[in-house]
Coordinates of C-alpha atoms in Angstrom, one line a residue:
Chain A
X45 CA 89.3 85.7 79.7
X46 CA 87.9 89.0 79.1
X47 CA 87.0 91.2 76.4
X48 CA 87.7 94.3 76.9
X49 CA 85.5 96.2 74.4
X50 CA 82.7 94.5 76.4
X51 CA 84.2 95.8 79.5
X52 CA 84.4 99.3 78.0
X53 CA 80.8 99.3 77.0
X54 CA 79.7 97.8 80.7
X55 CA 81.8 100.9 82.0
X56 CA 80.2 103.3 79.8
X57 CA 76.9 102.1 80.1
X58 CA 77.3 102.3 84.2
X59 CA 78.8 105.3 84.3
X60 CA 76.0 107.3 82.2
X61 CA 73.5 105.6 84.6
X62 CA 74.8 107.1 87.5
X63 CA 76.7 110.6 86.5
X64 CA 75.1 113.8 87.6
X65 CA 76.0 117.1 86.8
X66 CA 78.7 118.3 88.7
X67 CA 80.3 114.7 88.9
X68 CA 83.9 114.6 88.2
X69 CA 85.0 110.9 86.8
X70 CA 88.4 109.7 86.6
X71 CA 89.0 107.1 83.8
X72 CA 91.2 106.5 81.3
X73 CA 91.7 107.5 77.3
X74 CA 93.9 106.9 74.5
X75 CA 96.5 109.3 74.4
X76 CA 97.8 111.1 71.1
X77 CA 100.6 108.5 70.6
X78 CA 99.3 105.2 70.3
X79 CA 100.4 102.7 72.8
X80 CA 100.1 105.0 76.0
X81 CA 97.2 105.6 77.7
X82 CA 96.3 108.9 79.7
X83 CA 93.9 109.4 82.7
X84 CA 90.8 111.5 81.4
X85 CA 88.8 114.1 83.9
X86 CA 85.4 113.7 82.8
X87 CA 82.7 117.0 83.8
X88 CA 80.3 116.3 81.0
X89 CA 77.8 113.6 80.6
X90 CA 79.1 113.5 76.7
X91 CA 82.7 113.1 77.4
X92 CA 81.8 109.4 79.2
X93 CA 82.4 108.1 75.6
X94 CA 85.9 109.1 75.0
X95 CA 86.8 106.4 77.8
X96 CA 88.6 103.1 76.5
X97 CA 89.7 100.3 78.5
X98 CA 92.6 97.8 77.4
X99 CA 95.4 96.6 79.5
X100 CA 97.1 99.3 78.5
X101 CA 95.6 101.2 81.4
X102 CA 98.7 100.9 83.8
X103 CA 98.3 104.1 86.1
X104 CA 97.1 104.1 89.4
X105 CA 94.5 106.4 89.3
X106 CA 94.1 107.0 93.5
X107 CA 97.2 109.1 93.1
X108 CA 95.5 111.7 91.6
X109 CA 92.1 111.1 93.7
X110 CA 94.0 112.5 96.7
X111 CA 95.7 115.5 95.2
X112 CA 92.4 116.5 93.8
X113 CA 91.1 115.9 97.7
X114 CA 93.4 118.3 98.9
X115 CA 92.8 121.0 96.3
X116 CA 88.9 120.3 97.6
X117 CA 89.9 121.3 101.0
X118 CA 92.2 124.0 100.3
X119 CA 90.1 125.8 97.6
X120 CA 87.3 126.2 100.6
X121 CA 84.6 125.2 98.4
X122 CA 84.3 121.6 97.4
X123 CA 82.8 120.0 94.2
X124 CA 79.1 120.0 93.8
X125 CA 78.7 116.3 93.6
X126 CA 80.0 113.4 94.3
X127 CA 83.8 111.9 92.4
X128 CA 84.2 108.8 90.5
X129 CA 86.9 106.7 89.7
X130 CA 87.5 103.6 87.8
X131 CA 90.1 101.5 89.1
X132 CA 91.3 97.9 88.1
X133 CA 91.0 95.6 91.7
X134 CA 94.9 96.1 92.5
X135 CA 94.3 100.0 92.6
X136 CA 91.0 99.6 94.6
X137 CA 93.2 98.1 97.2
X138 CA 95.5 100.9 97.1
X139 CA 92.1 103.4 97.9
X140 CA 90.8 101.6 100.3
X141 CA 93.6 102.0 101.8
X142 CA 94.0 105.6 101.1
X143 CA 90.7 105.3 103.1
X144 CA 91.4 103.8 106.0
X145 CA 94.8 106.6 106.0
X146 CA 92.1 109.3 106.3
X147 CA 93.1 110.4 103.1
X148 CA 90.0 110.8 101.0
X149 CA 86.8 111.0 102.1
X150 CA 84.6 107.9 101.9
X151 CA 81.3 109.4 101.8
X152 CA 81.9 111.4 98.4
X153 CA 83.5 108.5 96.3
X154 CA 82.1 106.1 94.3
X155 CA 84.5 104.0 92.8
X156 CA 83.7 101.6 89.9
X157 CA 85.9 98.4 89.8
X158 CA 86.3 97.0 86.0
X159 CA 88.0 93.4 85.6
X160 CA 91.1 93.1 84.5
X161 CA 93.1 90.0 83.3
X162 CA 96.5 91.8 83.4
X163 CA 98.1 94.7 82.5
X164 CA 101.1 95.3 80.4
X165 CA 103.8 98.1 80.1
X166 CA 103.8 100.6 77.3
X167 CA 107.8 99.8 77.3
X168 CA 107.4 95.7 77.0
X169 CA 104.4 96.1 74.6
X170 CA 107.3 97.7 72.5
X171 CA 109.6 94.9 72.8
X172 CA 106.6 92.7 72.0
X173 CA 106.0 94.1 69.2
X174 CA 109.2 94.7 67.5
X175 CA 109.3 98.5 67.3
X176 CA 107.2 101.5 67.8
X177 CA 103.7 101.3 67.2
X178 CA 101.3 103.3 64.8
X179 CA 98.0 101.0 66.3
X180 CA 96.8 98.6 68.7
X181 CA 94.0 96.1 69.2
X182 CA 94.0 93.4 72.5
X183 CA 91.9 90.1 72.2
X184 CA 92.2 87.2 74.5
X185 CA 95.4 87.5 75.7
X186 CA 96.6 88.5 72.2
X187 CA 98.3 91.9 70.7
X188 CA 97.2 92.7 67.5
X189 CA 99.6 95.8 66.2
X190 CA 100.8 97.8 63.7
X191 CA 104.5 99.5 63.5
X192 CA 105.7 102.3 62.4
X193 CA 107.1 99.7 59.5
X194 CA 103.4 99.4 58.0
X195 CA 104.4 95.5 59.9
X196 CA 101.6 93.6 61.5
X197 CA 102.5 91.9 64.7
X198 CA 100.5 89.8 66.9
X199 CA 102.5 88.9 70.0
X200 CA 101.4 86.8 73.2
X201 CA 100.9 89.2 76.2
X202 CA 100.7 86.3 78.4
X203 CA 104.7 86.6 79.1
X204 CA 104.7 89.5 79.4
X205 CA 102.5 91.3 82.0
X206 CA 103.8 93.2 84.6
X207 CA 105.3 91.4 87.8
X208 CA 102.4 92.1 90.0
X209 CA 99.5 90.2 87.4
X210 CA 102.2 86.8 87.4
X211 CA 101.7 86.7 91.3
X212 CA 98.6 85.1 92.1
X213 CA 98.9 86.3 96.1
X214 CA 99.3 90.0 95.1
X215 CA 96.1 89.9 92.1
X216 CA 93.6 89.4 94.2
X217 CA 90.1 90.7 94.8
X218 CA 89.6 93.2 97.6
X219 CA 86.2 93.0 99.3
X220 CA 84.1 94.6 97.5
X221 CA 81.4 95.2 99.7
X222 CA 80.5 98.7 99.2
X223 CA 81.4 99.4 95.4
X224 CA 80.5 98.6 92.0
X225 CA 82.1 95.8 90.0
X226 CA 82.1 95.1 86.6
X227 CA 82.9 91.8 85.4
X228 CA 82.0 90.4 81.7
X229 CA 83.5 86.7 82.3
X230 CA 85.4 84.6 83.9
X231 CA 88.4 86.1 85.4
X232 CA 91.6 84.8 84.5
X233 CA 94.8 85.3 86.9
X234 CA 98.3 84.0 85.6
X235 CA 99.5 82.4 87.7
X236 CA 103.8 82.6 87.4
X237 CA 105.7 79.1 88.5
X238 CA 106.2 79.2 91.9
X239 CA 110.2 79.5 91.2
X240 CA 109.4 82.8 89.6
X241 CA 107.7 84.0 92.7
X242 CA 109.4 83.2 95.4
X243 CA 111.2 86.1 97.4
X244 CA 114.8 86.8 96.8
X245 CA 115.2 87.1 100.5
X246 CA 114.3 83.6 100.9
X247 CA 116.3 82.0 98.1
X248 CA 119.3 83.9 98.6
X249 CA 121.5 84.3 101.7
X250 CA 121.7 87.4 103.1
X251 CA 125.1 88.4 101.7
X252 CA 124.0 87.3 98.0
X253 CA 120.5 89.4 98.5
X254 CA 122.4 92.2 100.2
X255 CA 124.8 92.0 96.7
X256 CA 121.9 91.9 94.7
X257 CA 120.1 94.6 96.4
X258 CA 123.0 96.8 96.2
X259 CA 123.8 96.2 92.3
X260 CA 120.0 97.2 91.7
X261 CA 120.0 100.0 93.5
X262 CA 123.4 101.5 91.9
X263 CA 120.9 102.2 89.0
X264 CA 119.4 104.8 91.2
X265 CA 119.6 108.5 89.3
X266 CA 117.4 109.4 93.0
X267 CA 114.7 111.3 90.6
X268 CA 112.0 110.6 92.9
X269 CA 109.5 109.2 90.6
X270 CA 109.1 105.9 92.6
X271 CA 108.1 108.6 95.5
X272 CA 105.7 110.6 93.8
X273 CA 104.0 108.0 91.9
X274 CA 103.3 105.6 95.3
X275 CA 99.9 106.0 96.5
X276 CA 101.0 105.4 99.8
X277 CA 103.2 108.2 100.4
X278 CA 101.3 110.9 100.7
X279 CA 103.2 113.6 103.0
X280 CA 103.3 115.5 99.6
X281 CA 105.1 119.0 100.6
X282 CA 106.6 117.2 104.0
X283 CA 108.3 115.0 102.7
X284 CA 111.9 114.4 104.6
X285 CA 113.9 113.6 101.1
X286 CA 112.9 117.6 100.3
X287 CA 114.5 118.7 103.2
X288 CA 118.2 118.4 103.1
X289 CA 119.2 121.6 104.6
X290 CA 118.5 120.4 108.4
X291 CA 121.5 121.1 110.5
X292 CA 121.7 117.2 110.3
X293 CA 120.1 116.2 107.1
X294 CA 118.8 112.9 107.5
X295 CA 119.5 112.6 103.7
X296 CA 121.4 114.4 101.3
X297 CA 120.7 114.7 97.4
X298 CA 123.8 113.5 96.5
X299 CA 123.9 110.0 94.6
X300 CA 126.4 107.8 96.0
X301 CA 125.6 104.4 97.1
X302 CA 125.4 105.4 100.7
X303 CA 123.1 108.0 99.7
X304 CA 120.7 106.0 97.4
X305 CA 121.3 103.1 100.3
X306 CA 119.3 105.4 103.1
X307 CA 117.0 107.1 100.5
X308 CA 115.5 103.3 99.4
X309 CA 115.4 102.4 103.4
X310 CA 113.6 105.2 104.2
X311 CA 111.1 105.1 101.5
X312 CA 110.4 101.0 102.3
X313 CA 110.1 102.0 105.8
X314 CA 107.8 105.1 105.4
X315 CA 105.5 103.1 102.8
X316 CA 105.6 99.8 104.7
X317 CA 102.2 99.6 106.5
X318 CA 100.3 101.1 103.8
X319 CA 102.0 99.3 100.8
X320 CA 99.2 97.3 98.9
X321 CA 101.7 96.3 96.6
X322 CA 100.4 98.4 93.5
X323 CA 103.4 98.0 91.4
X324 CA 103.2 102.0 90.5
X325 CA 107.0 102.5 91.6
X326 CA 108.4 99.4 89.4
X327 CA 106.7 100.9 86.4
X328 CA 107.5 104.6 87.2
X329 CA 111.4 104.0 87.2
X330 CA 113.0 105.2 84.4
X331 CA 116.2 103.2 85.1
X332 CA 114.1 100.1 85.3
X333 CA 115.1 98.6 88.4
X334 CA 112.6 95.6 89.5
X335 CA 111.4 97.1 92.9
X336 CA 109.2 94.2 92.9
X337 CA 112.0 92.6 95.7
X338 CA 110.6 95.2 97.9
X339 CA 106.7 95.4 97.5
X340 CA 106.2 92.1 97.1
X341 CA 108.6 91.1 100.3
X342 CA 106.0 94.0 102.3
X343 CA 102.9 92.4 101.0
X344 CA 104.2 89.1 102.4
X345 CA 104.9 91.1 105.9
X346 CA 101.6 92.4 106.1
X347 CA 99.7 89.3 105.6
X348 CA 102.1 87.3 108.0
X349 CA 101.5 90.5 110.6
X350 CA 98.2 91.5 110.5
X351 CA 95.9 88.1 109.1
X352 CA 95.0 90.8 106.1
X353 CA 96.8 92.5 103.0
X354 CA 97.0 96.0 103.2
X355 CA 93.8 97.6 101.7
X356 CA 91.4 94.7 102.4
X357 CA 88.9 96.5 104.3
X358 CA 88.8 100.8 104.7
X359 CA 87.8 100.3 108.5
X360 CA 91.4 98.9 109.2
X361 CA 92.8 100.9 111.6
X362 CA 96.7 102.0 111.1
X363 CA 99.1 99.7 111.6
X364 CA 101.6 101.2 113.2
X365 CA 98.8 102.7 115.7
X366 CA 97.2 99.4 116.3
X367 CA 99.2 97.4 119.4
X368 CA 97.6 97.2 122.3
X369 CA 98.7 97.2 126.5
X370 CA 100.4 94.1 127.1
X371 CA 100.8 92.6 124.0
X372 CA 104.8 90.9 123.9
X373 CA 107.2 93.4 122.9
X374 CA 109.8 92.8 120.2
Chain B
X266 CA 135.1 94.0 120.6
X267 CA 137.4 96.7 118.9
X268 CA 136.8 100.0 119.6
X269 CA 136.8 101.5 116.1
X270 CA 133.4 99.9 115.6
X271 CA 130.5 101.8 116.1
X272 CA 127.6 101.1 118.6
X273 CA 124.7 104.0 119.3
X274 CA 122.3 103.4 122.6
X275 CA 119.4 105.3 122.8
X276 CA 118.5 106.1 126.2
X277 CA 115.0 107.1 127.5
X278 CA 115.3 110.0 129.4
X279 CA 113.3 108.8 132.7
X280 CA 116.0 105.8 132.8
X281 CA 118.9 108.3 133.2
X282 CA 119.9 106.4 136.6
X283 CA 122.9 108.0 137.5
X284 CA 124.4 104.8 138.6
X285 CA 123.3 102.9 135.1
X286 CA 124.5 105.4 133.1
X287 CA 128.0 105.2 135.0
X288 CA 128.1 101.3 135.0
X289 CA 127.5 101.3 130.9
X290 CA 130.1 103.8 130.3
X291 CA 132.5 101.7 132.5
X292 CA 132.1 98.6 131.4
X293 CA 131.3 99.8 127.6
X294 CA 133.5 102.9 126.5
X295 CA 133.1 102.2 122.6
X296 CA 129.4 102.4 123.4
X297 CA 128.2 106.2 122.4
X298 CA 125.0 107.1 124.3
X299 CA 122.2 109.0 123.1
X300 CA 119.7 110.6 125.4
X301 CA 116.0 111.1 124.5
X302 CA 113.0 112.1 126.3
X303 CA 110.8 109.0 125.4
X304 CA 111.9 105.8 123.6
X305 CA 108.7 107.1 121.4
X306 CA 110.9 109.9 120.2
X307 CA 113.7 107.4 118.4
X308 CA 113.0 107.4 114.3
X309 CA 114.1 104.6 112.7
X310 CA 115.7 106.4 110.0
X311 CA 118.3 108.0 112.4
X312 CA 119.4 104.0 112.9
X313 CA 119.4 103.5 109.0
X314 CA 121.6 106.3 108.5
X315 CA 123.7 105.3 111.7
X316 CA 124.0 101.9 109.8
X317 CA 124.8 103.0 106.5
X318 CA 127.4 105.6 107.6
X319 CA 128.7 102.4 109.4
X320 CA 127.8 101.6 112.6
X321 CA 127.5 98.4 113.7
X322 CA 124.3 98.3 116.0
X323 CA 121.6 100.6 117.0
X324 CA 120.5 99.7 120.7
X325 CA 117.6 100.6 122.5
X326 CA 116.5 101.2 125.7
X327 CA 113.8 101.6 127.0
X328 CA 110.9 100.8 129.9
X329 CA 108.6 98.3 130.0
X330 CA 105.2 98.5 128.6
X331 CA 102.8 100.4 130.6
X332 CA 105.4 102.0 132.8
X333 CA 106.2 104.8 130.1
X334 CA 106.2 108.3 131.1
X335 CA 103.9 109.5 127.9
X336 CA 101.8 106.4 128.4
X337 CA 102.5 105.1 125.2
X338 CA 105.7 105.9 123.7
X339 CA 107.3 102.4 124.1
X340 CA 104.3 100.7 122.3
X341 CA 104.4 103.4 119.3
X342 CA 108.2 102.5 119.3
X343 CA 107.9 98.8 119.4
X344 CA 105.9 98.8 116.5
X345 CA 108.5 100.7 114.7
X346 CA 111.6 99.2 115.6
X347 CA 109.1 95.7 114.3
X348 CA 108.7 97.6 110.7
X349 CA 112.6 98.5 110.6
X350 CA 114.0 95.4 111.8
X351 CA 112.2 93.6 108.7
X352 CA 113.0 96.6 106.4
X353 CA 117.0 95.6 106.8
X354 CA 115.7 92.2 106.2
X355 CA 114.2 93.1 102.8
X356 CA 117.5 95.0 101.5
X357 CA 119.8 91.6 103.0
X358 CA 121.3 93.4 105.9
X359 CA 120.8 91.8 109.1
X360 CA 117.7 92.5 111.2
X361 CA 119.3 92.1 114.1
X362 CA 121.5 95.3 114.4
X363 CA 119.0 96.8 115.7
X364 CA 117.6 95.8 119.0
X365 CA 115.4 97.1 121.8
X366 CA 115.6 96.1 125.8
X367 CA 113.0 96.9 128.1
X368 CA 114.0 97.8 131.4
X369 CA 112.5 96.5 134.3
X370 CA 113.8 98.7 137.4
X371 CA 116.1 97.1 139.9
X372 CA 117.5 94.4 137.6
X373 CA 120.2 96.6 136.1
X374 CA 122.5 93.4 136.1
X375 CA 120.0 91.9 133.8
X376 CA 120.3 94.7 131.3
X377 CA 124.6 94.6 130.8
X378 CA 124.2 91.1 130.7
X379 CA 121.5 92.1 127.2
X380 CA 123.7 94.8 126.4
X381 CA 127.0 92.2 126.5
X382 CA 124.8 89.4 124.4
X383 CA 124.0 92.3 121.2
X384 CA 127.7 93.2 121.4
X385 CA 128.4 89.6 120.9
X386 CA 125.7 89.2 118.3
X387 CA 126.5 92.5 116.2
X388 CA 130.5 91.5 116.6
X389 CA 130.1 88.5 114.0
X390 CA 128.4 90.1 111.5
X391 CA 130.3 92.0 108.4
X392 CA 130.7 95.2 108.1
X393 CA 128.4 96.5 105.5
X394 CA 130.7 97.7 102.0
X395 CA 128.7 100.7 101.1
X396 CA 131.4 102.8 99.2
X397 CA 130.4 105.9 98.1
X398 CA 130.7 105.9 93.9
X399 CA 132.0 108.4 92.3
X400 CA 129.6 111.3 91.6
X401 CA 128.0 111.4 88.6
X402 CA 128.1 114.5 87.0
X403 CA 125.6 117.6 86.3

């Protein structure tokens, strides 16, 4: 189990050891309302103390690692030294990916991995804890808050992390050969039952997981968040669910069933060989549809494919670039 | 088969035999055929909206492996048509509507017999129920 003010110090500690000026660290910080943390740009050696660590900390941060990339290269003259970014082990998959996609550049990153037990929703911390909350304190798998009631809660967070930490195949360890890793004790991974984790396309038939597909995805308000916040899709301004004024749209932007039907298709298709299974989109959705049937079905495809889960190594070379002469055809 | 249902063929450009093209519109008229320079050139997305307008089947057809015109298009394609195949899986629709053959010259008999055996396969499944809801408003 870990302690997370001990990981915070570790962090801290690290991080002043190695920042230089004109470093640019990406971390996280308590917002202004308690309960939601918000990624912090760090320029200044001094500033390396306003980071906190808690399992609160739900964003993937190598979403913003690549815009800031492309600003770089656009602006004509890059930053002076090198970036830094701490991400928990599920997001270091997702830039090692990025990586391997060409999509930052390896040789000005440094990325600091801190260990992580599990991390839970600002929305479910809520429901935890009975109401909205004025403070918060986490302690071995334990919630120690106050409400806006002036009523202290603790709550149990082991219930209650998000889908991705209760599957012991998607939280694991990337290799982390090249990187720094901060670890205080023994890790500890939830394991969920193995009825909670097994794929809805296995356990129902096609028509039932077609029905059950279809009454999730009539949730849809198609507000792109799932799209914007996924590490993975990263044609930014070229995207095809921007462009509906082809002569023959692909897509339209209107939001019938069909519609939402074709935008979810495309988006599992484009994202499928670089999906690491980060759990961003679930958590984005403000309708609160569990797009965990989706990632967790691609991380299963990957390994089955490939030998490897997507973001295991950043000299992987693109999947859908990878077959070779003569190899059997579908 | 009844001819209200909806099956696309994507045809590679260099296998626009006269003769084969003649022989599938004969002995398939409900089949609609699509012409394309390369197999390389099909996106996959085009099939998902052919499917959840309501077609039935997306066939291609393409050559075989290594005797592509572009050198590689059929591979890049493969790999594709691999990805959307198990993307219909994930959402429960059936995998199987969309297919690829590889065409090996001088064995066009070979190819209506693959053509007749997805026609088959595509003709039990359901049609998919994707009503469009009402539109919500603002």
């Amino acid at each position: 189990m870990i302690n997370w003010s001990k990981i915070t110090e570790a962090t801290r500690h690290y991080l002043k050891s190695i920042f230089q000026p004109g470093d640019v660290i990406l971390s996280y910080t308590e917002s202004n309302t308690p309960g939601i943390m918000t990624p912090l740009v760090i320029r200044e050696a001094e500033a390396i103390d306003k980071i906190i660590l808690n399992p609160l900390c739900t964003q993937n941060l190598s979403v913003y690692l690549s815009e800031f990339f492309q600003q770089d290269i656009q602006s004509g003259n890059p930053a002076a030294g090198k970036w830094v970014v701490t991400v928990k082990p599920c997001d270091a998959r997702s830039v090692i990916q990025m990586i391997s996609d060409e999509q930052i550049a390896k040789d000005n990153l440094e990325m600091v991995v801190f260990d992580c037990d599990g991390t839970v929703t600002t929305k479910s911390l809520k429901n935890l804890l009975g109401g909205e909350i004025r403070s918060v304190k986490f302690e071995d798998h334990q919630a120690k808050g106050e409400t806006l009631a002036n009523k202290e809660v603790t709550a149990d967070l082991v219930g209650s992390y998000q889908t991705k930490c209760s599957d012991s195949a998607i939280c694991s360890l990337p290799d982390m050969h090249d990187y720094s890793f901060i670890s205080e004790s023994n890790r500890f991974v939830f394991h969920g039952s193995e009825k909670e984790n097994a794929l809805i396309q296995d356990t129902l038939s096609r028509e039932d997981c077609f029905q059950r597909v279809s009454e999730e995805l009539s949730k849809c308000i198609r507000c792109n968040a799932c799209r914007n916040v996924c590490p993975a899709c990263f044609c930014s301004d070229r995207c095809v669910m921007d462009k509906p004024k082809l002569a023959i749209p692909y897509i339209t932007k209107e939001i019938t069933l069909d519609q939402i039907f074709q935008y979810h298709l495309i988006r599992f298709y484009h994202v499928a060989p670089n999906c690491t299974a980060c759990g961003e989109c679930e958590r984005a959705c403000p309708q609160g549809i569990s797009l965990s049937i989706f990632y967790r079905y691609l991380h299963r495809l990957n390994k089955q494919l490939f030998g490897a889960e997507s973001g295991s190594s950043d000299s992987d070379k693109q999947k859908l670039l990878s077959y070779r002469f003569g190899e059997d055809l579908v | 088969m009844a001819s209200n249902e909806l099956v696309f063929l994507f045809l590679c450009r260099a296998l626009k035999r006269k003769r084969l093209l003649q022989t599938i519109k004969q002995e398939f008229p409900s089949i609609r055929v699509i012409e394309v320079p390369c197999i390389g050139r099909f996106n996959p997305i085009l099939a998902f909206k052919m499917i959840t307008a309501g077609a039935k089947g997306v066939l291609l057809l393409g050559c075989d492996p290594g005797d592509c015109h572009y050198r590689e298009g059929n591979l890049i394609s493969e790999r594709r048509i691999l990805y959307a195949k198990e993307t219909l899986t994930a959402f429960g629709i059936h995998g199987s509507r969309i297919q690829a053959i590889w065409y090996n010259p001088g064995k066009d008999k070979q190819i209506l017999h693959d053509i007749k055996l997805f026609l088959s396969e595509i003709a039990r499944l359901p049609m998919l129920t994707l009503k469009p809801t009402q539109k919500k408003e603002g």
